[in-house]
Short mmCIF file of N, CA and C in Angstrom, two decimals:
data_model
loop_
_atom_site.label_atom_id
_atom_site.label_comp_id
_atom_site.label_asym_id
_atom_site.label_seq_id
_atom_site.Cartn_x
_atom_site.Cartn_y
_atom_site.Cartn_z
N UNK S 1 91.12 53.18 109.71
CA UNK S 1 90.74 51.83 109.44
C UNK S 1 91.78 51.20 108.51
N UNK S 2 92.32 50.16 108.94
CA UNK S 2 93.05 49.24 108.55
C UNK S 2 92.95 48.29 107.84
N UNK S 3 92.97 48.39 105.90
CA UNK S 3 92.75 47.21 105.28
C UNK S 3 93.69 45.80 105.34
N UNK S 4 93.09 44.48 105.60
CA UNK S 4 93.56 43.81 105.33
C UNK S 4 94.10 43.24 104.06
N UNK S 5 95.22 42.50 104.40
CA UNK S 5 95.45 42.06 102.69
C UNK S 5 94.73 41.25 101.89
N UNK S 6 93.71 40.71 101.05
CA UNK S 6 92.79 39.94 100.77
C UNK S 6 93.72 38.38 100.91
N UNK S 7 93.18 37.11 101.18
CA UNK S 7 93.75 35.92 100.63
C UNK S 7 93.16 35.03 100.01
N UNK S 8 93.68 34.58 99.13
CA UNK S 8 92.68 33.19 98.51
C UNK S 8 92.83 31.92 98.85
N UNK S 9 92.97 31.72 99.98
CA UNK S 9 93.59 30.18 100.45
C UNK S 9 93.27 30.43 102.04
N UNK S 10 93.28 29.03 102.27
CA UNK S 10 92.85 28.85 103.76
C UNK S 10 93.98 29.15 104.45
N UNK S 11 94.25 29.50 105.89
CA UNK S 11 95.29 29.54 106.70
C UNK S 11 96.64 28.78 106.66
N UNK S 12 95.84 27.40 106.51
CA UNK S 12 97.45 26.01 106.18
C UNK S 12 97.56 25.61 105.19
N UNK S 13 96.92 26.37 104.04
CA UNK S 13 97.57 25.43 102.40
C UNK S 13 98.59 26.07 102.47
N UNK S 14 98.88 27.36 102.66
CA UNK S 14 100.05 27.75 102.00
C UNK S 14 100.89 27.14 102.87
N UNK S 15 101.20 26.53 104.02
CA UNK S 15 102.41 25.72 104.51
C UNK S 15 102.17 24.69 103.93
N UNK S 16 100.95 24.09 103.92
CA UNK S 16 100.83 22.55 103.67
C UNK S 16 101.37 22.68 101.34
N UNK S 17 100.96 23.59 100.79
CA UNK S 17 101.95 23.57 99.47
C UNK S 17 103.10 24.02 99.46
N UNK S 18 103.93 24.53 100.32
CA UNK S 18 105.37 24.77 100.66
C UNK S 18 106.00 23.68 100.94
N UNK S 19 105.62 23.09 102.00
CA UNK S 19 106.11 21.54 102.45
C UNK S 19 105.86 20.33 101.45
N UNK S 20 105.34 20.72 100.68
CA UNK S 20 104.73 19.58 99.29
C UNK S 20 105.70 19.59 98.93
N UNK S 21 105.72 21.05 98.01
CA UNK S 21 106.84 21.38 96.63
C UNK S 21 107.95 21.33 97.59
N UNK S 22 108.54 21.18 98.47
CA UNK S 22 109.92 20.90 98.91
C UNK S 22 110.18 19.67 98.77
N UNK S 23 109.61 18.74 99.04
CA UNK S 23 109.40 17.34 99.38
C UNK S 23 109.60 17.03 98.00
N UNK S 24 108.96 17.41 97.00
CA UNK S 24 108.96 16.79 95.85
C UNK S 24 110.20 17.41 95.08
N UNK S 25 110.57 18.40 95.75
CA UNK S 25 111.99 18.86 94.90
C UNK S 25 113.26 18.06 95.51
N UNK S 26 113.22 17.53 96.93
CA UNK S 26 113.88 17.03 97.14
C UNK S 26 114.31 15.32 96.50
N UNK S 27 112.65 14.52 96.27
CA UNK S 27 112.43 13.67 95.51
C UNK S 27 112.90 13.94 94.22
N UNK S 28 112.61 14.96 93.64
CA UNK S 28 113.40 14.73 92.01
C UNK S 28 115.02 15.21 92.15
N UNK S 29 115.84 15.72 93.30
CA UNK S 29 117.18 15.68 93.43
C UNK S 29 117.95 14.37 93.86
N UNK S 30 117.47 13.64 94.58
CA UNK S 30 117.79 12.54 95.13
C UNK S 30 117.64 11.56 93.89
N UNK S 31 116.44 11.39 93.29
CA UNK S 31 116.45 10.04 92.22
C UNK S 31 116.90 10.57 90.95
N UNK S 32 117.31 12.25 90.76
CA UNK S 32 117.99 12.70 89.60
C UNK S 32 119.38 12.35 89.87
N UNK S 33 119.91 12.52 91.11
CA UNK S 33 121.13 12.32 91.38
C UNK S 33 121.67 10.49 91.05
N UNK S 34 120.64 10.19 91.65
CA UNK S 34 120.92 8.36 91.95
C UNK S 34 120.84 7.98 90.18
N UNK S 35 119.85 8.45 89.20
CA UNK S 35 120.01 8.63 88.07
C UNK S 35 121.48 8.83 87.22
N UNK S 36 121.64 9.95 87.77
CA UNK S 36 122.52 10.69 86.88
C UNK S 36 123.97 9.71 87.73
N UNK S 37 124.10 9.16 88.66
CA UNK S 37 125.04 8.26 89.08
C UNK S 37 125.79 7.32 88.22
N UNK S 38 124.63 6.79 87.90
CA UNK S 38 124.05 4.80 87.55
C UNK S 38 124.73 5.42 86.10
N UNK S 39 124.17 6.66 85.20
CA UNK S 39 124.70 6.76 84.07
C UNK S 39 126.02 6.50 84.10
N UNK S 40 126.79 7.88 84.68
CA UNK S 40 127.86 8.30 84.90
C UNK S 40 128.89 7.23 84.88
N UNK S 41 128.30 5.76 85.87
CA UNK S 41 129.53 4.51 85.97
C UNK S 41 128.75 3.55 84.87
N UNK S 42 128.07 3.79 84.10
CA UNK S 42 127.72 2.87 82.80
C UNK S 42 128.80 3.61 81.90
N UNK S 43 128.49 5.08 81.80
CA UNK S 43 129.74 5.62 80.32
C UNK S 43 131.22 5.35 80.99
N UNK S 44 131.27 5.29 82.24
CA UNK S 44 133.30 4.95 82.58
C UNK S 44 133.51 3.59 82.04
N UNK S 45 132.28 2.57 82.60
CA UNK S 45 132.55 1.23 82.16
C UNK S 45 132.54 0.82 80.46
N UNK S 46 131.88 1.90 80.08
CA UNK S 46 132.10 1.54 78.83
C UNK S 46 133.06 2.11 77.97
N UNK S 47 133.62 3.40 78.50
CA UNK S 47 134.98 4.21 77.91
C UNK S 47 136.33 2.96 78.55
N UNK S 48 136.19 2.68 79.18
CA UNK S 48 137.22 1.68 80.22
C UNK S 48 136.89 0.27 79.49
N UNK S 49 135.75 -0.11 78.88
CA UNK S 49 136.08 -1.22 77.81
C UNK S 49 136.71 -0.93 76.92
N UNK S 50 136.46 0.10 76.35
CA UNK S 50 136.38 0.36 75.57
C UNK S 50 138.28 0.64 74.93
N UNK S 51 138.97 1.11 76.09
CA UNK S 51 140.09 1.25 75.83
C UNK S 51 140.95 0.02 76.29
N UNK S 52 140.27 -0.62 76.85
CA UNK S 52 141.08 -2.13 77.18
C UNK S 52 141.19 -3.02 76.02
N UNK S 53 139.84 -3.50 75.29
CA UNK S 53 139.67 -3.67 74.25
C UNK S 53 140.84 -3.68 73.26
N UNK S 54 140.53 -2.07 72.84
CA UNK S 54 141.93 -1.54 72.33
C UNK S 54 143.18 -1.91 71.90
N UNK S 55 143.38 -2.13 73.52
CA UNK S 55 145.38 -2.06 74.26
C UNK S 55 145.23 -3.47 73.75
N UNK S 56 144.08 -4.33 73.89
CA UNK S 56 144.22 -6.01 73.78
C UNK S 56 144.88 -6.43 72.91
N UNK S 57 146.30 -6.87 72.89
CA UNK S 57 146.70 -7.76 71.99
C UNK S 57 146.84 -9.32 71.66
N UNK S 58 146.10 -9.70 72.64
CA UNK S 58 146.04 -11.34 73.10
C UNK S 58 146.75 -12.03 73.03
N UNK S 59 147.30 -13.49 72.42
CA UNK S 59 148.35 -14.36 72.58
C UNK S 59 149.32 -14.05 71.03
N UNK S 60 150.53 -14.24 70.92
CA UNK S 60 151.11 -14.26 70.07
C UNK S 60 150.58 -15.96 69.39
N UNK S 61 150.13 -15.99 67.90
CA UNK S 61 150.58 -16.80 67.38
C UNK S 61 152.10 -17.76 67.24
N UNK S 62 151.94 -18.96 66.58
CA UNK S 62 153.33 -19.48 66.59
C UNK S 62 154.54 -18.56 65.59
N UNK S 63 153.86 -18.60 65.02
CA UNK S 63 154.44 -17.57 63.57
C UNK S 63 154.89 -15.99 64.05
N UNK S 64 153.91 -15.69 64.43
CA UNK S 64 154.15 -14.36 65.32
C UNK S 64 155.52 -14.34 66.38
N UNK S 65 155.12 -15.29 67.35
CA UNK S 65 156.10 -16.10 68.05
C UNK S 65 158.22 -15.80 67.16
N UNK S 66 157.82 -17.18 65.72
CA UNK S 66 158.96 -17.35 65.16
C UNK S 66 159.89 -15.82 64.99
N UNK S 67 158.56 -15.12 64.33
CA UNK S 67 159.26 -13.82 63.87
C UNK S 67 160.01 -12.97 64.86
N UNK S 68 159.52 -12.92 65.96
CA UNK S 68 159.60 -12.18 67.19
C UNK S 68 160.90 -12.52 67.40
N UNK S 69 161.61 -14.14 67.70
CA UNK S 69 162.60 -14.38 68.56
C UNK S 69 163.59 -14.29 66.87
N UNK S 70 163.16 -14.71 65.53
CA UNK S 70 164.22 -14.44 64.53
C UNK S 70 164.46 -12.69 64.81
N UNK S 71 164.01 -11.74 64.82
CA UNK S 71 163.95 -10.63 64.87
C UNK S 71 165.25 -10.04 66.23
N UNK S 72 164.82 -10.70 67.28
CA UNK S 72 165.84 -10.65 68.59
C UNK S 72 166.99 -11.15 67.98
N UNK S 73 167.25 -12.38 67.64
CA UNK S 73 168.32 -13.21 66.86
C UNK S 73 169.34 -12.10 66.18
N UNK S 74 168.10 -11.34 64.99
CA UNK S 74 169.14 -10.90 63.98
C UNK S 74 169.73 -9.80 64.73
N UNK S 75 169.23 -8.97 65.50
CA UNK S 75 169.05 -7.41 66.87
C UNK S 75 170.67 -8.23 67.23
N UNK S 76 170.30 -9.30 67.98
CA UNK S 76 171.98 -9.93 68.70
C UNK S 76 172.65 -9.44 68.17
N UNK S 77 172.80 -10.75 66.93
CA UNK S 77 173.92 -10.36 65.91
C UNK S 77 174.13 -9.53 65.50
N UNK S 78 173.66 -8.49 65.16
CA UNK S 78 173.91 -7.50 65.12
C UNK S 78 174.77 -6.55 65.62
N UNK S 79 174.54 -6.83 67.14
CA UNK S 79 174.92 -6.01 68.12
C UNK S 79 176.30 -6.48 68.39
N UNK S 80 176.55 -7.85 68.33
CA UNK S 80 177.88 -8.25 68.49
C UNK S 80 178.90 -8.08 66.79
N UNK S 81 178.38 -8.18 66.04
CA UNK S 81 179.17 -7.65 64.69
C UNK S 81 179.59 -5.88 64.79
N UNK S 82 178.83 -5.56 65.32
CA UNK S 82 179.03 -3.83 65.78
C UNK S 82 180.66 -4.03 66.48
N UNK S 83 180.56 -4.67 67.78
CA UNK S 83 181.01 -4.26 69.20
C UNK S 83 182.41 -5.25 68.42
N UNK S 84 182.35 -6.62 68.12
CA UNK S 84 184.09 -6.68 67.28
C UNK S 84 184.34 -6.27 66.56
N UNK S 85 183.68 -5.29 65.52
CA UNK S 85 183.96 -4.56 64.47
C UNK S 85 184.76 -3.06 65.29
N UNK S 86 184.43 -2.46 66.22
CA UNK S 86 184.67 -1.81 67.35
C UNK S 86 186.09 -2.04 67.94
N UNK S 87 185.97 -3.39 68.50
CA UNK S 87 186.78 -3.94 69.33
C UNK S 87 187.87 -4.23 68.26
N UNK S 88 188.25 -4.41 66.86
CA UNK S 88 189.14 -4.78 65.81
C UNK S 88 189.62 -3.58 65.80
N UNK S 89 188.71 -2.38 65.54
CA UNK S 89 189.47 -1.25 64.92
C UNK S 89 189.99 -0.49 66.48
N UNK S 90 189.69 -0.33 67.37
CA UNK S 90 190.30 -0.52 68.93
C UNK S 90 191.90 -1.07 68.86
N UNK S 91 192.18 -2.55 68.57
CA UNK S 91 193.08 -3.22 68.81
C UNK S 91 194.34 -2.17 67.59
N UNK S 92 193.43 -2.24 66.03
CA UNK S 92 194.66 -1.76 65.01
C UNK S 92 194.97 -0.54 65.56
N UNK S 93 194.41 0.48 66.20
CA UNK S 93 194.97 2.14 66.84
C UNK S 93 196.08 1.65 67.56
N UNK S 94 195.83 0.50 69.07
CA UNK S 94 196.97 0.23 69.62
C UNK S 94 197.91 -0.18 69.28
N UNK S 95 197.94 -1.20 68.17
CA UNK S 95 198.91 -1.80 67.32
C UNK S 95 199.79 -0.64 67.04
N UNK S 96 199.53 0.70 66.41
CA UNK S 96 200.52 1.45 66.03
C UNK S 96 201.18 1.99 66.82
#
């Protein structure tokens, strides 16, 4: 004689709570995912303000402006007091 295995459940709960808890695991992967999405491009958009921000240096003032092109000015001159100072001591070598 052949014991059966005892059960505590009717024939179709146990498919019909298999097919539940899938369903609902699939439901909390899908709206965890769509969740965890929506975060994901809120913190880029805000690391990506965040460094734009930053870099922002906006318009030069006039003053800002003045200094900038006196600054190039003196850089020129500079560069040309170099290059005939150069070009002088160039000429006195050939001279001899």
């Amino acid at each position: 004689m052949e014991l059966s295995r005892p059960s505590l459940t009717e024939p179709g709960v146990h498919l019909a709570l298999k097919n539940a808890l899938r369903k609902c695991g699939e439901f909390k992967t899908r709206y965890f995912n769509i969740l965890f999405n929506i975060g994901m491009i809120f913190v880029f958009g805000c690391v990506l303000g965040g460094i734009l921000l930053y870099k922002y240096k906006g318009k030069l003032t006039k003053q800002e402006i003045e200094i900038r092109n006196k600054r190039e000015q003196e850089y020129i001159i500079e560069k040309v007091k170099q290059l005939s100072a150069l070009n002088a001591t160039d000429d006195f070598f050939e001279l001899r």
